[in-house]
mmCIF file of C-alpha atoms and ligand atoms in Angstrom:
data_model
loop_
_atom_site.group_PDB
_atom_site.id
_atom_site.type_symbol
_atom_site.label_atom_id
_atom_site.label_comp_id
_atom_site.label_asym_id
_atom_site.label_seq_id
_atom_site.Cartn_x
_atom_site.Cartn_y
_atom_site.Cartn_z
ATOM 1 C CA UNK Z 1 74.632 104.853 98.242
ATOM 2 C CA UNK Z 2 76.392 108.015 97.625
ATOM 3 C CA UNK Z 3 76.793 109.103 100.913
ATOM 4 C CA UNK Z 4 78.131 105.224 101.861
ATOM 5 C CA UNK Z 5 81.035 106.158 98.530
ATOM 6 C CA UNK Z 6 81.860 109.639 100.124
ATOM 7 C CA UNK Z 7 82.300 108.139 103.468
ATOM 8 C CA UNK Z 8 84.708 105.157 102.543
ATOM 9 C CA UNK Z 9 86.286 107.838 100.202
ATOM 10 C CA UNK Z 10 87.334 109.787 103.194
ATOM 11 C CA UNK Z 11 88.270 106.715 105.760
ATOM 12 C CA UNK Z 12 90.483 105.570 102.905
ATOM 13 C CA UNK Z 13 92.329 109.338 102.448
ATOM 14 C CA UNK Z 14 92.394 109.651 106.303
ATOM 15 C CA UNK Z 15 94.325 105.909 106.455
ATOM 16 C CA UNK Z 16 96.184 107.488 103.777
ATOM 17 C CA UNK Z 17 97.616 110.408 105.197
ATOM 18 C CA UNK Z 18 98.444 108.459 107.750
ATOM 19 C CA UNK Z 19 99.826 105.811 106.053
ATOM 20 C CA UNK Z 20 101.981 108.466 103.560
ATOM 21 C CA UNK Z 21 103.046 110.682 106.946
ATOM 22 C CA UNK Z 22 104.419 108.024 108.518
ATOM 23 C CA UNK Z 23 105.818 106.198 105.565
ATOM 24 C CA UNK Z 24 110.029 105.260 106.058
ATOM 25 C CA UNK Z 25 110.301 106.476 109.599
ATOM 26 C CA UNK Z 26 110.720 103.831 112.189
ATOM 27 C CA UNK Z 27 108.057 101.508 112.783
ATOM 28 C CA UNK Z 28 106.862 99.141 115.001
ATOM 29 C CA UNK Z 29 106.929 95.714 114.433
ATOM 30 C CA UNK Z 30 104.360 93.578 116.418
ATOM 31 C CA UNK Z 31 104.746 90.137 114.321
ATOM 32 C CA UNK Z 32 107.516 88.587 112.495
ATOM 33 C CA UNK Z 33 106.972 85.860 110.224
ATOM 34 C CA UNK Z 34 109.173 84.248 107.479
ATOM 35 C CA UNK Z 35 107.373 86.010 104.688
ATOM 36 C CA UNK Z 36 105.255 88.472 106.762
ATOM 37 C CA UNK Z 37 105.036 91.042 109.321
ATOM 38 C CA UNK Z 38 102.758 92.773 111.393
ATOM 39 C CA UNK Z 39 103.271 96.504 112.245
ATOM 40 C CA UNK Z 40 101.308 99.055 114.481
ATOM 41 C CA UNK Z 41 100.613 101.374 111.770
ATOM 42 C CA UNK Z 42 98.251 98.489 110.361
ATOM 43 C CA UNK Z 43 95.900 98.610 113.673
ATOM 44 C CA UNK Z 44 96.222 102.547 113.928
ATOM 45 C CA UNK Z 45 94.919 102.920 110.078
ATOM 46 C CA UNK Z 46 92.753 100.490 110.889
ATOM 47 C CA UNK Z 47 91.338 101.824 113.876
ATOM 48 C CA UNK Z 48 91.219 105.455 112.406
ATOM 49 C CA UNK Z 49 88.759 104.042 109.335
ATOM 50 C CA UNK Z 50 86.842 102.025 112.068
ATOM 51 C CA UNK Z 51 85.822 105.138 114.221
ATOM 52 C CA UNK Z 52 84.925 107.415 110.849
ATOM 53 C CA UNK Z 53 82.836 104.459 109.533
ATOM 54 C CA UNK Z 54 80.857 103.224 112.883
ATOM 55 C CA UNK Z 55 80.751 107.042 114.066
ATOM 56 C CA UNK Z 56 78.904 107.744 110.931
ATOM 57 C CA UNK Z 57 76.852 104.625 110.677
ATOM 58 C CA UNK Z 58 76.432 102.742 114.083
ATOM 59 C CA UNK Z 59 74.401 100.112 113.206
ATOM 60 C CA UNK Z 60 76.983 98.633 110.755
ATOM 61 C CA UNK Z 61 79.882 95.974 111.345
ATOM 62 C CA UNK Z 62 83.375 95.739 110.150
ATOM 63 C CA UNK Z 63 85.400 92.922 109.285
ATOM 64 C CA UNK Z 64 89.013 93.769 108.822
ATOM 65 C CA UNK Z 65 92.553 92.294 108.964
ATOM 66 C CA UNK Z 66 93.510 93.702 112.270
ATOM 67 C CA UNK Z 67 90.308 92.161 114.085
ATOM 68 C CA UNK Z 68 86.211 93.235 113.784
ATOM 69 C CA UNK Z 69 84.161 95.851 114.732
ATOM 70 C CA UNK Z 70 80.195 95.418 116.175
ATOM 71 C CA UNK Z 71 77.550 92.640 115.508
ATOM 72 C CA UNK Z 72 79.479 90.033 112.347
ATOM 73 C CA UNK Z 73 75.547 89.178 111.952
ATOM 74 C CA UNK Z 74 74.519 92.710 110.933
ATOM 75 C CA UNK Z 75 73.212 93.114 107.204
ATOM 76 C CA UNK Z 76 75.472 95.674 106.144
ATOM 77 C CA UNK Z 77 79.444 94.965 106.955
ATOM 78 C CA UNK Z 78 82.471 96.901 106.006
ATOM 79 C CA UNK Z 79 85.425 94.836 104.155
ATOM 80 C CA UNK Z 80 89.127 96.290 105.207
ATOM 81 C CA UNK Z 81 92.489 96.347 104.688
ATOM 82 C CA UNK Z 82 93.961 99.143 106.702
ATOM 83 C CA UNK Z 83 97.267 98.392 104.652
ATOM 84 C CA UNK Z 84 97.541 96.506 101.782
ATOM 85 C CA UNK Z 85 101.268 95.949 101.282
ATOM 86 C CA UNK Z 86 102.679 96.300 104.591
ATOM 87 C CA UNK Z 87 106.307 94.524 103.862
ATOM 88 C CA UNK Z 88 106.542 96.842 101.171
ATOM 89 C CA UNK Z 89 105.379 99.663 103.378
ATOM 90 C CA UNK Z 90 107.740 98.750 105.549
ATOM 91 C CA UNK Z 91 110.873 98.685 103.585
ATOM 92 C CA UNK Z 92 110.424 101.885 101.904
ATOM 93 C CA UNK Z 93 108.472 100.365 98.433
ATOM 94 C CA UNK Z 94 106.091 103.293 97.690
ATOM 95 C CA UNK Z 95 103.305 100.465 96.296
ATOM 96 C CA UNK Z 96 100.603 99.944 98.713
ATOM 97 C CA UNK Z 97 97.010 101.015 99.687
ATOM 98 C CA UNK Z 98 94.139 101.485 101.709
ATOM 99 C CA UNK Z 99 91.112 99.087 100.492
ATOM 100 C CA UNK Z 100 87.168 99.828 102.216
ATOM 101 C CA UNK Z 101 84.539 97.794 100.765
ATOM 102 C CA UNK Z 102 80.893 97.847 101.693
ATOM 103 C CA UNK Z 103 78.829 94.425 101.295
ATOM 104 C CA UNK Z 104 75.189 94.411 101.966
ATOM 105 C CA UNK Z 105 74.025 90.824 102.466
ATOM 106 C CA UNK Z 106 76.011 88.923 100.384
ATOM 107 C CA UNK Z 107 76.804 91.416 98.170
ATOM 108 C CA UNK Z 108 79.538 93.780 97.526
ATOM 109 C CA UNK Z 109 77.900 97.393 97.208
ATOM 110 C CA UNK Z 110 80.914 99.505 97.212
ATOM 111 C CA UNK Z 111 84.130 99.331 97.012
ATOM 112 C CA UNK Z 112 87.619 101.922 97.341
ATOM 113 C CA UNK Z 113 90.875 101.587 96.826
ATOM 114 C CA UNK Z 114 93.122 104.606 97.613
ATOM 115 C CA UNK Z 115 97.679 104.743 96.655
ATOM 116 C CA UNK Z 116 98.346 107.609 99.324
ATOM 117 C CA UNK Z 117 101.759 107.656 97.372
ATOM 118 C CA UNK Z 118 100.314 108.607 94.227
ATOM 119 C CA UNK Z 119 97.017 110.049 95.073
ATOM 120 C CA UNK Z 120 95.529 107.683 93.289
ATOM 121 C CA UNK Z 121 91.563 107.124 94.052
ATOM 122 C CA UNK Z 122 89.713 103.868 92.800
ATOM 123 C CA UNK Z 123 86.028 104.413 93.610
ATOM 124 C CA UNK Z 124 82.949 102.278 92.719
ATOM 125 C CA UNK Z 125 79.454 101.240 93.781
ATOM 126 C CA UNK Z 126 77.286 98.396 92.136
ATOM 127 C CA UNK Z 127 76.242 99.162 89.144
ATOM 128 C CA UNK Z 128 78.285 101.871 87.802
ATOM 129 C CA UNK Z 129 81.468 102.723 86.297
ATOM 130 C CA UNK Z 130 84.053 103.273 88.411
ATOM 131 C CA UNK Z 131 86.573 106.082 88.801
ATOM 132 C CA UNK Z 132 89.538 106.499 88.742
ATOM 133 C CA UNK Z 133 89.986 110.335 90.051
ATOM 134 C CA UNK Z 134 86.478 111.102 89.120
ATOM 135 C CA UNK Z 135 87.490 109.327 85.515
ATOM 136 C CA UNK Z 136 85.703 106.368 84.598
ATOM 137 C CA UNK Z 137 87.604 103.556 83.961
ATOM 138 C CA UNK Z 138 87.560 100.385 82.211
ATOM 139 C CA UNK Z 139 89.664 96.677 81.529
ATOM 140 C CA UNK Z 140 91.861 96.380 78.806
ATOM 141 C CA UNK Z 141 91.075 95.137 75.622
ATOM 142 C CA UNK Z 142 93.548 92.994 75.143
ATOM 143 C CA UNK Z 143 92.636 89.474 74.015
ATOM 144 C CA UNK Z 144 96.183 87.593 73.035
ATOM 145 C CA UNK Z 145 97.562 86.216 75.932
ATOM 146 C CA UNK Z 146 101.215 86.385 74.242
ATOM 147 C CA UNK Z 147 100.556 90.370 75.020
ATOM 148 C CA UNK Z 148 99.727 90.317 78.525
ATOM 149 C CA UNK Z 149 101.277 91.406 81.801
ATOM 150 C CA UNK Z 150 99.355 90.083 84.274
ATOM 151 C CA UNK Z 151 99.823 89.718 88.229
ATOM 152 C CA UNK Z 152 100.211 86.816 89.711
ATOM 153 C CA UNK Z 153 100.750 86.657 93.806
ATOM 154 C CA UNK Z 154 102.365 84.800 96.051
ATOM 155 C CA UNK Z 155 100.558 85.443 99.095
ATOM 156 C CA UNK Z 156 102.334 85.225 102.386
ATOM 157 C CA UNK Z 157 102.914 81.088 103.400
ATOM 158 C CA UNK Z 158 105.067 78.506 102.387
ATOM 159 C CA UNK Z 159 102.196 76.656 101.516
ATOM 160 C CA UNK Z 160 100.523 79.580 99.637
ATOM 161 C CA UNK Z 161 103.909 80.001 97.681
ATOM 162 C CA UNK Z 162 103.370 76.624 97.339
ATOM 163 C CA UNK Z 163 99.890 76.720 95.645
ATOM 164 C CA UNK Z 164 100.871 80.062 93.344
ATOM 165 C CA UNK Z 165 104.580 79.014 92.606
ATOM 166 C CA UNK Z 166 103.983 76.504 89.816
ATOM 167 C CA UNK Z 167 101.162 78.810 88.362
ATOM 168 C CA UNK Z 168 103.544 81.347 88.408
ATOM 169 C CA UNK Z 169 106.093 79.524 86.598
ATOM 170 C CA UNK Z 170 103.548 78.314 83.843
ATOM 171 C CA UNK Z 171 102.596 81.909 83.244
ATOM 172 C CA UNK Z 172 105.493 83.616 82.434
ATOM 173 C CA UNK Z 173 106.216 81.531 79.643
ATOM 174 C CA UNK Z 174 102.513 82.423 78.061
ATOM 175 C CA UNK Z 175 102.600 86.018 78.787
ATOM 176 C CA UNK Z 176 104.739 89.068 78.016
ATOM 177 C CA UNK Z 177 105.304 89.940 81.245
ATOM 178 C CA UNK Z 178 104.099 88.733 84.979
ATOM 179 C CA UNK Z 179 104.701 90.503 88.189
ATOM 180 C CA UNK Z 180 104.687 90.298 91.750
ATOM 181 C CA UNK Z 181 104.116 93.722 93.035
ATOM 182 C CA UNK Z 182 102.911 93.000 96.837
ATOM 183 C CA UNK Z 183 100.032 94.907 96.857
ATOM 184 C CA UNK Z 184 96.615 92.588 95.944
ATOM 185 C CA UNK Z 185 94.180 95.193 96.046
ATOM 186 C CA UNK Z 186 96.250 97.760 93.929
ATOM 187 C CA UNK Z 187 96.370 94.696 91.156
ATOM 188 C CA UNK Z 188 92.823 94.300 91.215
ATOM 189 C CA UNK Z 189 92.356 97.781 90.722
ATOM 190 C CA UNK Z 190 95.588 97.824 87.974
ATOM 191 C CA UNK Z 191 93.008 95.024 86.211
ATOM 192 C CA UNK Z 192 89.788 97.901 86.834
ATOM 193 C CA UNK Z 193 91.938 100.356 84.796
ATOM 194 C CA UNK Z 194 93.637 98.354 82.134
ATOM 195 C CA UNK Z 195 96.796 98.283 83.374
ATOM 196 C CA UNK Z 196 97.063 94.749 84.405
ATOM 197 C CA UNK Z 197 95.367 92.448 82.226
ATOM 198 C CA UNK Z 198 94.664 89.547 84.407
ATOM 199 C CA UNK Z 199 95.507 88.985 88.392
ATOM 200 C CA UNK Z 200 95.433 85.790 90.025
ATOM 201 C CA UNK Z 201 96.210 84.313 93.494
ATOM 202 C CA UNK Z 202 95.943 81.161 95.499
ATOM 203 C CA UNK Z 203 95.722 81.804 99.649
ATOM 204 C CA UNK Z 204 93.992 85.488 99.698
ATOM 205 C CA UNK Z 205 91.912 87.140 102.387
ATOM 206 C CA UNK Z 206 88.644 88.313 101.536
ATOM 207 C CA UNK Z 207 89.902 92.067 103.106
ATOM 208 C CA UNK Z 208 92.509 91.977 100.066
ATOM 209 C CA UNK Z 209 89.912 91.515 97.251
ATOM 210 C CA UNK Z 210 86.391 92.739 98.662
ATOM 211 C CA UNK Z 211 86.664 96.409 97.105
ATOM 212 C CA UNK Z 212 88.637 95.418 94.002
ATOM 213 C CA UNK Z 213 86.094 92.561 93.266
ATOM 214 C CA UNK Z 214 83.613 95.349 92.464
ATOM 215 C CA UNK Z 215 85.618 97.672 90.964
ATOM 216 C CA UNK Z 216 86.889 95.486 88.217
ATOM 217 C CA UNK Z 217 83.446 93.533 87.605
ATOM 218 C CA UNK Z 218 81.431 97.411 87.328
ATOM 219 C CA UNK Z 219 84.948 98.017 85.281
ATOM 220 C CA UNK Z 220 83.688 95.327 82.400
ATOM 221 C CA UNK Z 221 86.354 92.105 83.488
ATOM 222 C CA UNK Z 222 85.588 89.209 85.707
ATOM 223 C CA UNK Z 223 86.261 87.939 88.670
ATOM 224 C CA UNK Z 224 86.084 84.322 89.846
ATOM 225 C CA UNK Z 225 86.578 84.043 93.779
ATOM 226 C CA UNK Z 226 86.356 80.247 95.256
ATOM 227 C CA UNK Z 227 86.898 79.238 99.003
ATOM 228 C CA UNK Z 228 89.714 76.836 99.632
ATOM 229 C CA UNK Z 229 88.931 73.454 101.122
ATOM 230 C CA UNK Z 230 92.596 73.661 102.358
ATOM 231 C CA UNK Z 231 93.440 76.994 103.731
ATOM 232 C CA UNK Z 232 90.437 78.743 106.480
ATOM 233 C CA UNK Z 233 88.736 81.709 105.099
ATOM 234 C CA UNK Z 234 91.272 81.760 102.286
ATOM 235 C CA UNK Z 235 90.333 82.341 98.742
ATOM 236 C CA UNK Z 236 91.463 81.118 94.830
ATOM 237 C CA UNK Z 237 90.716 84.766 92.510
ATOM 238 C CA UNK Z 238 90.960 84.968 89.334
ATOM 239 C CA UNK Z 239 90.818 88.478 88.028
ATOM 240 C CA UNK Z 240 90.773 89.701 83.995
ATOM 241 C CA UNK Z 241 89.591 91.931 81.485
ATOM 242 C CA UNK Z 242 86.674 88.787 80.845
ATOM 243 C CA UNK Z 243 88.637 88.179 77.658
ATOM 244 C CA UNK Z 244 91.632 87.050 77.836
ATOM 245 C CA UNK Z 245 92.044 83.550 77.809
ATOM 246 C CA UNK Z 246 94.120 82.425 80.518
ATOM 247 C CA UNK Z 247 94.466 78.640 79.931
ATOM 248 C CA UNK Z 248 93.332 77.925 83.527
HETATM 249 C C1 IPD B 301 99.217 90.820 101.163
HETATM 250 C C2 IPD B 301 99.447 91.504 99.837
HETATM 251 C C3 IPD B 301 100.182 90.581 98.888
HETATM 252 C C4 IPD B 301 99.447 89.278 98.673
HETATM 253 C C5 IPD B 301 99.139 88.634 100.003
HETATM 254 C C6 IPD B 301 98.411 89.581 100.924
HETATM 255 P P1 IPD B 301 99.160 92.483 103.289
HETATM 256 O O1 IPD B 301 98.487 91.666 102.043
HETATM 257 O O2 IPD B 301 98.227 91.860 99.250
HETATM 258 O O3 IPD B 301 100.301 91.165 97.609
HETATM 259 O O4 IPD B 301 100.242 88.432 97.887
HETATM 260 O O5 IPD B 301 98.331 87.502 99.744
HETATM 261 O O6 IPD B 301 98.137 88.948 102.133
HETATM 262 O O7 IPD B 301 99.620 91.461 104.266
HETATM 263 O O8 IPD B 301 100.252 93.299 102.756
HETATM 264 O O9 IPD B 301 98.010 93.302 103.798
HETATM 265 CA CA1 CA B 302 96.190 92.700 102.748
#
């Protein structure tokens, strides 16, 4: 397993660099949407961490948000999200990430989650603490909802803002605080280290929440991840500390 961490550890840093070097210079835009938008540095990360990974282990598959990589039937696949965050990336918001998981099966064996803009590191594998920087981390404490700051995203359609938009607005009259930082994988792994209390979304990927799935379940909190009926190979997550009651 180790050697599966240290690789992922590195395709996330390289992405990063990448990511951090480029980071408010020009880019190119390939897709415009009303709440979205597609730019080339997502397919370069994204192809840098596919060549480390299937270099190193050939046999494997990768399912990512800028398209797949070898045999979808294989038994071990690799979960990513070149850039998680790319319209903040893209107007100069330093809050955004790398995320590499590694699911075996049906289940999630590791998972990574690296801020090139604050060297911060997430790092997990089933069954173990995770790290944050080599420091083990856990979920907050924090049990009165009346105390919380929790996440609560939008996702990227009008039908998605939609879905989220009335949770949203329930919410923030339970909690202290709720925010919408743009990033889904950095508020999982907020929730993996405490910082976020709870994170929840209607209309996510499975590339947004693979890695940070693990890290806050190894991290002591729970997730709850169910497929929509209504939106394809879209997801409902509910992310906390495990106990916090949300009110759901
Ligand atoms: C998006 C971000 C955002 C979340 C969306 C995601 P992207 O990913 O994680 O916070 O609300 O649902 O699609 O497009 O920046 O990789
Ligand atoms: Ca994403």
């Amino acid at each position: 397993m180790k050697h599966y961490l240290d690789t992922a550890e590195e395709a996330a840093r390289g992405a990063g660099k990448l990511l951090r070097q480029n980071f408010r210079r020009q880019q190119r835009v390939n897709a415009v949407a009303a709440h979205d938008l597609k730019l080339e540095i997502d397919i370069q990360a994204q192809e840098l961490i596919t060549k480390l990974l299937l270099e190193e282990f050939p046999e494997h598959a990768l399912y990512g948000e800028e398209g797949v990589a070898g045999d979808q039937s294989t038994e071990h696949q690799w979960i990513v999200d070149p850039l998680d965050g790319t319209v903040n990336y893209f107007y100069g918001i330093p809050h955004f990430c790398v995320s590499i998981a590694l699911r075996l099966r049906n289940e999630i064996m590791i998972g990574v989650i690296y801020d090139p803009i604050r060297e911060e590191m997430w790092s997990g594998q089933k069954g173990e603490v995770p790290k944050l920087n080599g420091h083990p981390v856990h979920v907050s404490d924090r049990a009165d909802l009346t105390e919380a700051v929790i996440s609560v995203g939008l996702a990227k359609t009008g039908e998605t803002i939609n879905a989220n938009f009335p949770l949203l607005q329930e919410m923030i009259h339970r909690v202290r605080k709720c925010r919408i930082l743009g990033s889904a994988a950095l508020d999982m792994a907020y929730v993996a280290c405490g910082r976020f209390d709870a994170y929840i979304e209607q209309g996510i990927s499975l590339w947004d929440i693979a890695a940070g799935w693990l890290l806050v379940e190894n991290a002591g909190g729970t997730v709850d991840v169910r497929p929509r009926d209504d939106m394809k190979d879209k997801y409902s997550i509910v992310a906390s500390n495990g106990v916090i009651d949300l009110k759901l």
